[in-house]
Short mmCIF file of C-alpha atoms in Angstrom, two decimals:
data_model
loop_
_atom_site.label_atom_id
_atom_site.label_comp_id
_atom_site.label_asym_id
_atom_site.label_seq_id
_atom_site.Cartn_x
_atom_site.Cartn_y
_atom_site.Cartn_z
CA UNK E 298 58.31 98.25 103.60
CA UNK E 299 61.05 95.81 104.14
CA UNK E 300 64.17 97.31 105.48
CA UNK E 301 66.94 98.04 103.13
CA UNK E 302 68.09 101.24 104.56
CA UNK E 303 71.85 100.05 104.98
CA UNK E 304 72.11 98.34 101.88
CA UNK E 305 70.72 101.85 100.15
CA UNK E 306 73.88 104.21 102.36
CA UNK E 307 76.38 101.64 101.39
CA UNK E 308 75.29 101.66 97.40
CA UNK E 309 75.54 105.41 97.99
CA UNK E 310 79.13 105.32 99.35
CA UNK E 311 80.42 102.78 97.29
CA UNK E 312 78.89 103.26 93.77
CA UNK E 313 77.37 106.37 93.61
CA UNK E 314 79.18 109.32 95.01
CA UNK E 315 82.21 110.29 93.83
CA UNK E 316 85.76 108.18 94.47
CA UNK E 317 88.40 110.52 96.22
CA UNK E 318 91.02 109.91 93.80
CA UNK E 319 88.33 110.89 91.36
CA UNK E 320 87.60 114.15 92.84
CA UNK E 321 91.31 114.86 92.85
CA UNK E 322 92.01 113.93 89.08
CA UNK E 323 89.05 116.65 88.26
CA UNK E 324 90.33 119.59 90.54
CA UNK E 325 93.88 119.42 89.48
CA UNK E 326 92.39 119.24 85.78
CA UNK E 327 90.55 121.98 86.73
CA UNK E 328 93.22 124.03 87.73
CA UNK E 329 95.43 123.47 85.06
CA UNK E 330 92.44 124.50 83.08
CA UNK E 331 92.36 127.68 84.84
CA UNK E 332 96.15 128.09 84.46
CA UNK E 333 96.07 127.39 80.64
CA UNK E 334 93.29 129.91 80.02
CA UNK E 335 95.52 132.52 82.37
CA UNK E 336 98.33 132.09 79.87
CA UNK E 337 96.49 131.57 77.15
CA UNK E 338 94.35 135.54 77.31
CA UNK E 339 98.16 137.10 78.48
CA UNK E 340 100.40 135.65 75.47
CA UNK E 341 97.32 137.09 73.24
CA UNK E 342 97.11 140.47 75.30
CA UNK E 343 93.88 139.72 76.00
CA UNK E 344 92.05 140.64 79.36
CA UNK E 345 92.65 138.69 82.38
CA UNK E 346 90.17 136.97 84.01
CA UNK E 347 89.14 138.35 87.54
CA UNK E 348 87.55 135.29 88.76
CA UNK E 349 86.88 131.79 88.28
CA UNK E 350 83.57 130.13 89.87
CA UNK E 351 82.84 126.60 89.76
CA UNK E 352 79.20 125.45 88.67
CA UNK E 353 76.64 122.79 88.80
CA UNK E 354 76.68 119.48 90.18
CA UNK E 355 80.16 120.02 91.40
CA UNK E 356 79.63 123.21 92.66
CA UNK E 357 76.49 121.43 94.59
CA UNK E 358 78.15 118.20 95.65
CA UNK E 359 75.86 115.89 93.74
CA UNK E 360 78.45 114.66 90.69
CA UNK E 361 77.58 110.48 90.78
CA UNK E 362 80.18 108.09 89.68
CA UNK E 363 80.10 106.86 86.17
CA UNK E 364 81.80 103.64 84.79
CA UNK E 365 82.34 105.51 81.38
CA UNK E 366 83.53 108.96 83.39
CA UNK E 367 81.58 110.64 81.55
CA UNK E 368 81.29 113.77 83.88
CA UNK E 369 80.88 117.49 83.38
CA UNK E 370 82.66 120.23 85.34
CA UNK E 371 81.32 123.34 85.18
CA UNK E 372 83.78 126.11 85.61
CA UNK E 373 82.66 129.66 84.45
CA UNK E 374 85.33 132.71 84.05
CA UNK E 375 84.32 135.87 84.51
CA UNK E 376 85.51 139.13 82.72
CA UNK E 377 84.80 143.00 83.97
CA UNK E 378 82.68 143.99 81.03
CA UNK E 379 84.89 146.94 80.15
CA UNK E 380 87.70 145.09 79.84
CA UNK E 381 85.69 142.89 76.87
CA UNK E 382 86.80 145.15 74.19
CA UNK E 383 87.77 144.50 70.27
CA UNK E 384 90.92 145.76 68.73
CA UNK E 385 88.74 148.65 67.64
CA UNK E 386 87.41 149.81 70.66
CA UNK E 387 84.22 148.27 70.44
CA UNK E 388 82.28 146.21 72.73
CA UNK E 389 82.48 142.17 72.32
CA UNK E 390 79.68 140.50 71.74
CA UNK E 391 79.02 137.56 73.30
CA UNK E 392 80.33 134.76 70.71
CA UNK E 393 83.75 137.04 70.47
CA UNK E 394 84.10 136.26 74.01
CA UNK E 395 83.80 132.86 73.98
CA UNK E 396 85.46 132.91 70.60
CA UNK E 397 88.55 134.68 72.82
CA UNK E 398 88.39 131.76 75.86
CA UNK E 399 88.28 129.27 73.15
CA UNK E 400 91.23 130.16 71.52
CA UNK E 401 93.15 130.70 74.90
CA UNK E 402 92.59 127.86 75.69
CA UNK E 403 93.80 126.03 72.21
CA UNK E 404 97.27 125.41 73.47
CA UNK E 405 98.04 122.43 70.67
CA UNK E 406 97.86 120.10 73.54
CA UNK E 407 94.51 118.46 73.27
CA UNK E 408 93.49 115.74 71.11
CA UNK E 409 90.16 117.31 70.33
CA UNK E 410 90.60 121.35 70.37
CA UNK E 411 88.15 123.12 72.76
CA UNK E 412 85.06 123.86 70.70
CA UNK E 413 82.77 127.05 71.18
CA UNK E 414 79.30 125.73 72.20
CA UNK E 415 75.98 127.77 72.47
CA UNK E 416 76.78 128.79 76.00
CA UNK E 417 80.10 127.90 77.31
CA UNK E 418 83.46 126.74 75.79
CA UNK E 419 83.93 122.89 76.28
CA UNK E 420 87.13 121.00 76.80
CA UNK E 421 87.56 117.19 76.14
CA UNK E 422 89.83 114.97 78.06
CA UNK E 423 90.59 111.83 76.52
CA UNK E 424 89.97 110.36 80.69
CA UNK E 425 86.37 110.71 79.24
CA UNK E 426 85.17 113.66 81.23
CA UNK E 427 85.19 117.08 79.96
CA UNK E 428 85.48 120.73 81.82
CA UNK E 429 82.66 123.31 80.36
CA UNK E 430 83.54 127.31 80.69
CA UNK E 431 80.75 129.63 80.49
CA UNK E 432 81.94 133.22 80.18
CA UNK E 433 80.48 135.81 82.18
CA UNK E 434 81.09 139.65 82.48
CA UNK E 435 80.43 141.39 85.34
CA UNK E 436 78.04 145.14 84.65
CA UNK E 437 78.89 147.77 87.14
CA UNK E 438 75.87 150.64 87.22
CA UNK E 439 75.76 154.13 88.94
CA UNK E 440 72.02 155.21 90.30
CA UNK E 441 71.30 158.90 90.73
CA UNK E 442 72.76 158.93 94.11
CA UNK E 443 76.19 157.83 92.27
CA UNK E 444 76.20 154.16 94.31
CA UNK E 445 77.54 151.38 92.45
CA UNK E 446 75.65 148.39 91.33
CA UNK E 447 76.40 145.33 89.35
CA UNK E 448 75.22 142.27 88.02
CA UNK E 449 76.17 139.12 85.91
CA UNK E 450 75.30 138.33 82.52
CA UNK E 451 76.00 134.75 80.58
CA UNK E 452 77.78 134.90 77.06
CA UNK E 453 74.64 132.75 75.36
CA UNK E 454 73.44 133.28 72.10
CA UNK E 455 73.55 137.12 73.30
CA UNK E 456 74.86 138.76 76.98
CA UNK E 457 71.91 137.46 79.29
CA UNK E 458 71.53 137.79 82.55
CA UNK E 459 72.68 135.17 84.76
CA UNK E 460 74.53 133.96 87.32
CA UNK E 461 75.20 130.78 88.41
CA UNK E 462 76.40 130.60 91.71
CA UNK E 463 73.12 132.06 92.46
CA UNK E 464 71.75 128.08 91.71
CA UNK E 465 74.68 126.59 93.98
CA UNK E 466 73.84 128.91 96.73
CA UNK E 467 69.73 128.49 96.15
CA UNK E 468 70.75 124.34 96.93
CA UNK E 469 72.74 124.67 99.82
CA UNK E 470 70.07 126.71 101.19
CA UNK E 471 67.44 123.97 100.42
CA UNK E 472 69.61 121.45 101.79
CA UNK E 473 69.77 122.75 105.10
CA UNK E 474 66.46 123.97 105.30
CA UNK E 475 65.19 120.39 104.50
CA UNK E 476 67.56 118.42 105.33
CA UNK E 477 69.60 118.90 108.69
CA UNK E 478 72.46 117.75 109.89
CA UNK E 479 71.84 115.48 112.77
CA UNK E 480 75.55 114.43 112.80
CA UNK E 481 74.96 111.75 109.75
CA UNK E 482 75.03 114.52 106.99
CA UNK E 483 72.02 115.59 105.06
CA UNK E 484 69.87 113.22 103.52
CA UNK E 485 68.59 115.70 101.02
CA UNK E 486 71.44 115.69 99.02
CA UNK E 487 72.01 111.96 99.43
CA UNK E 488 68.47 111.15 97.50
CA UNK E 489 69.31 113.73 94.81
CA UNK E 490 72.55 111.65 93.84
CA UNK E 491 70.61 108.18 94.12
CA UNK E 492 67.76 109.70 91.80
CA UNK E 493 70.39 111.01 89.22
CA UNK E 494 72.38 108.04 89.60
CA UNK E 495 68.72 106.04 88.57
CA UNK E 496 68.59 108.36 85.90
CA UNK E 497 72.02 106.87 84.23
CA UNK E 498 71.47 103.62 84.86
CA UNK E 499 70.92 102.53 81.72
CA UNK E 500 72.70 103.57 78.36
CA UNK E 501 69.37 103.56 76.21
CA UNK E 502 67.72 106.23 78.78
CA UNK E 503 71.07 108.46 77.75
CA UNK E 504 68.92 111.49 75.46
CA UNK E 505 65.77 110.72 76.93
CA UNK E 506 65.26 111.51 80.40
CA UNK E 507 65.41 114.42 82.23
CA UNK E 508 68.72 116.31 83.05
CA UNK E 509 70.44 115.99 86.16
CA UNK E 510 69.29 120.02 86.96
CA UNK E 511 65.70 119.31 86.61
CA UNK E 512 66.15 115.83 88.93
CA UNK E 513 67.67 118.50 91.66
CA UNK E 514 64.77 121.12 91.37
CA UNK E 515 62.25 117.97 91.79
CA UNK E 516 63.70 116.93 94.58
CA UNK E 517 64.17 120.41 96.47
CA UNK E 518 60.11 120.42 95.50
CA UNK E 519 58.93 116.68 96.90
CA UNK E 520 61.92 115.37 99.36
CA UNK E 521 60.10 113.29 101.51
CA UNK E 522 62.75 112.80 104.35
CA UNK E 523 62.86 109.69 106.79
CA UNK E 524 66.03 110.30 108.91
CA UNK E 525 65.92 106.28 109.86
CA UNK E 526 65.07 105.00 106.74
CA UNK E 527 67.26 106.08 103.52
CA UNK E 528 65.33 103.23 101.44
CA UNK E 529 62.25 104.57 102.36
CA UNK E 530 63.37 108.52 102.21
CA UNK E 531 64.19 107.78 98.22
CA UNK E 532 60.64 105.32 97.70
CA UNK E 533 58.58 108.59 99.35
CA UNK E 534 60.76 111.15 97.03
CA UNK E 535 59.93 108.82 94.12
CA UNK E 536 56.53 108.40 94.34
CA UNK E 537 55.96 112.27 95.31
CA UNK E 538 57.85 112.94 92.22
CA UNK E 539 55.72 111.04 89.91
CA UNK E 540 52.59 112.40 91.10
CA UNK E 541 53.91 115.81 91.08
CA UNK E 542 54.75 115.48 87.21
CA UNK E 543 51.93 113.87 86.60
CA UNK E 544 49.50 117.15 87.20
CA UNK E 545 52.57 118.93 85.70
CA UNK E 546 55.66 118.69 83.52
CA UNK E 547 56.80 122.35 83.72
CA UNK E 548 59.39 122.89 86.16
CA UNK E 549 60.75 126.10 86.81
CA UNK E 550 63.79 127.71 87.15
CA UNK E 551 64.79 127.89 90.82
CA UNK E 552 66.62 131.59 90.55
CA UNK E 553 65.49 133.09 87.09
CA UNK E 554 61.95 134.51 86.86
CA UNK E 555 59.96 133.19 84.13
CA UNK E 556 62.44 130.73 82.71
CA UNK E 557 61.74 127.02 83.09
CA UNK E 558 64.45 124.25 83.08
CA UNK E 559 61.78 121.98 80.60
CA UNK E 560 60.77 123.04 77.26
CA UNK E 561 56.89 123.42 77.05
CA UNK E 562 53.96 121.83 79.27
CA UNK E 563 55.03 118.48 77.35
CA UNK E 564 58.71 117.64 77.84
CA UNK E 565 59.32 114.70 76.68
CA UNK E 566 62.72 114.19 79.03
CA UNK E 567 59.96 114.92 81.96
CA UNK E 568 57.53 112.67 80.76
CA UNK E 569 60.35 109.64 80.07
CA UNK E 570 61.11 110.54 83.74
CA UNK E 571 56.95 109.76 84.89
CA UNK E 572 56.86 106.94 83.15
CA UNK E 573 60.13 105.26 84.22
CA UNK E 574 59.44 106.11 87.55
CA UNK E 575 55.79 104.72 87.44
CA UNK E 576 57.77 101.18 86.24
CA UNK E 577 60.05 101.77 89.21
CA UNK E 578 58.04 102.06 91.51
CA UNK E 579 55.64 99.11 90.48
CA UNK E 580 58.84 97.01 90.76
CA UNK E 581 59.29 97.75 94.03
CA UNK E 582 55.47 96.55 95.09
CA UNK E 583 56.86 93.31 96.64
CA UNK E 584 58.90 95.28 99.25
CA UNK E 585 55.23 95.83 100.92
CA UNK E 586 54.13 91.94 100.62
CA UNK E 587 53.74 89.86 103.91
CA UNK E 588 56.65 87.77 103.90
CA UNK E 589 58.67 89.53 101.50
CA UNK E 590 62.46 87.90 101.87
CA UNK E 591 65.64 89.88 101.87
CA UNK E 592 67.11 88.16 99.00
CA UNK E 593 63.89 89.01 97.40
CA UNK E 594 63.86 93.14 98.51
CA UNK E 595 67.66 93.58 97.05
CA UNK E 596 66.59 91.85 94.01
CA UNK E 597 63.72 94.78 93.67
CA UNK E 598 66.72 97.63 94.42
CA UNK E 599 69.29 95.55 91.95
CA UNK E 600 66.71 96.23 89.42
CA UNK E 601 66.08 99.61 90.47
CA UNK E 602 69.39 100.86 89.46
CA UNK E 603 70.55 97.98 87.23
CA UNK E 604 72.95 96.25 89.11
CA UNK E 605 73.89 93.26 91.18
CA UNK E 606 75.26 95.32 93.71
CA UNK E 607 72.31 94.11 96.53
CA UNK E 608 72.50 90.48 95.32
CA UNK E 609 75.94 90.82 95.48
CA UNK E 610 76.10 92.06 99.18
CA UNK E 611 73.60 89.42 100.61
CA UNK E 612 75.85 86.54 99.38
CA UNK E 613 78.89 88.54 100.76
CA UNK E 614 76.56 88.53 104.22
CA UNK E 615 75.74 85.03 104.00
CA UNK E 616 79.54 83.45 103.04
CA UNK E 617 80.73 85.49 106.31
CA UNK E 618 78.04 84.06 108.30
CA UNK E 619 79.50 80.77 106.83
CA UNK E 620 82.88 81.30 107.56
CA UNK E 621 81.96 82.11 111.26
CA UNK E 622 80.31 79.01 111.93
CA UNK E 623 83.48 76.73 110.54
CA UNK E 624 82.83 73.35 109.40
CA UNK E 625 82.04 70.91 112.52
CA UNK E 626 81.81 73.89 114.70
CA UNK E 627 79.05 73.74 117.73
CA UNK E 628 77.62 76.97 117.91
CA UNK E 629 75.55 77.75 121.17
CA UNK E 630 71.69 78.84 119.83
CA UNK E 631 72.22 82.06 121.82
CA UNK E 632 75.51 83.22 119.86
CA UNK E 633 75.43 86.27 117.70
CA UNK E 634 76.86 86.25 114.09
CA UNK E 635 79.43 89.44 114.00
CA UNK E 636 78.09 90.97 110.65
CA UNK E 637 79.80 93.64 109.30
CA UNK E 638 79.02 97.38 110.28
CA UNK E 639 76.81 99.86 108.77
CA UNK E 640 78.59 101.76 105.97
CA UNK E 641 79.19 105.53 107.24
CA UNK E 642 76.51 107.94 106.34
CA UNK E 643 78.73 110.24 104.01
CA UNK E 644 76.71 113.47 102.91
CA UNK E 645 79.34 115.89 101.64
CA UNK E 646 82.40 113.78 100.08
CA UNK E 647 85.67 115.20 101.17
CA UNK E 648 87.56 116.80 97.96
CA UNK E 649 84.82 118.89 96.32
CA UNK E 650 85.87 122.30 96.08
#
């Protein structure tokens, strides 16, 4: 397979994890999120919060950049259960406490109000990103020896039980179990942003293909890691991938029994994810041919992800190389062309918290 492993880490830095200033816009919006809904639940004597947990693909490190910022933050609150009272005493159910975080959060200030959804609140930014806040209570339980328990459940279409920081933790355990840190940071991760960041690549697959959850749980199940080789750590992961959903399009939930993140033994989002893969993957035959060219390899990744980044960086390559040699310069045969360094393997961006 032709060798394309820097080209793959510096796509990674450069286009696909997250910009710095990025990851600082969302955590102070974040915040003030947290601040708002603080207010927001006192000014209305409502309960106060007694933690905040961030989710997801923040709370995993594997948010990609994209050009539209569309991105989703994933920031649940979480409520002692007893405190999740009505004015009469009784117990909230669970769409009067996300009713009650919606309408703390309605300060007047937002373009679009925050709008109760099926199992969070959501909040739209006109920056094109918006912050989702599940609600969560926490259930404290005596046994018969009077020792406390307690568990989490979800405000959903009824209280379920749930948590999600049991997901973020479930990841980070996979990561390092899979992928360890040899001092370059942990490939694992690294292929589960390039595969979601595939999965976006184009604005007609938006709908259609599988969500950026299901991408992680594939990955956990069929990382194929090359520690040398980041080009052909993601080809291995790909291919594994498709065959896997090709005996199977059920995946399952990696914390809650019996729940699966697809819908049925036919998901079509897992199916549009076979198929586009198979495509893929046929595109990238000629990285195997005798005599495949470089200019000819980073044409196969440009159309992997839709892009002229690889094009782009080969004629970057080749204008230094022309710039070095100076018109009318003798060059002696032996003399080495001072390319430009590897980018920096960068695993866990700094920022995410």
């Amino acid at each position: 397979m032709f060798d394309c492993a820097k080209d793959l880490l510096a796509y990674h830095n450069e286009k696909v994890t997250l910009p710095q200033a990025e990851q600082t816009d969302m955590r102070n919006r974040r915040n003030a999120n947290r601040d708002r809904l603080k207010k927001g639940l006192s000014s209305a004597g409502k309960p106060a919060p007694r933690e905040f947990v961030v989710q997801g693909s923040y709370a995993m490190k594997t948010m990609t950049q994209h050009p539209g910022k569309d991105y989703d933050i994933d920031d649940g609150v979480y409520f002692h259960k007893e405190d999740l009272v009505g004015e009469r005493g009784a117990e909230m159910s669970a769409l009067q406490a996300r009713q009650m975080v919606r309408d703390a959060l309605d300060d007047g200030s937002f373009k679009k109000p925050p709008e109760v959804r099926k199992n969070c609140v959501r909040v739209y930014y006109e920056a094109g990103f918006h912050v989702d806040v599940p609600v969560y209570r926490r259930v404290t339980t005596k046994n018969l020896w009077g020792n406390e328990t307690y568990h989490y459940e979800l405000a959903a279409s009824d209280w379920k039980r749930s948590d999600a920081r049991a997901v973020a933790s479930w990841f980070e355990a996979e990561n390092d179990r899979q992928s360890p840190d040899t001092g370059n940071g942990r490939q694992l991760r690294r292929i589960v942003r390039l595969i979601k960041k595939y999965a976006r690549s184009r604005d007609s697959w938006k709908g259609q293909v599988l969500s950026g959850f299901g991408i992680t749980k594939l990955v956990t199940e069929r990382y194929r890691a090359d520690a040398g080789r980041e080009d052909r750590a993601l080809y291995n992961t790909m291919v594994a991938i498709r065959d896997r959903l090709r005996g199977s399009l059920v995946i399952d939930h990696p914390v809650t029994p019996n729940e699966t993140i697809t819908s049925g033994p036919d998901d079509a989002r897992a199916r549009f994810l076979r198929d586009k893969l198979s495509e893929t993957i046929d595109n990238l035959a000629p990285l195997f041919e005798y005599g495949c060219t470089r200019q000819q390899a980073l044409k196969c990744w440009d159309k992997v992800f839709a892009t002229t980044f690889f094009s782009d960086r080969a004629e970057s390559r080749a204008q230094a190389g022309a710039s070095l040699l100076g018109v009318g310069t003798v060059v002696p045969a032996a003399a080495p062309l001072a390319f430009p360094k590897a980018p920096r393997v960068d695993d866990k961006p700094r920022g995410f918290g």
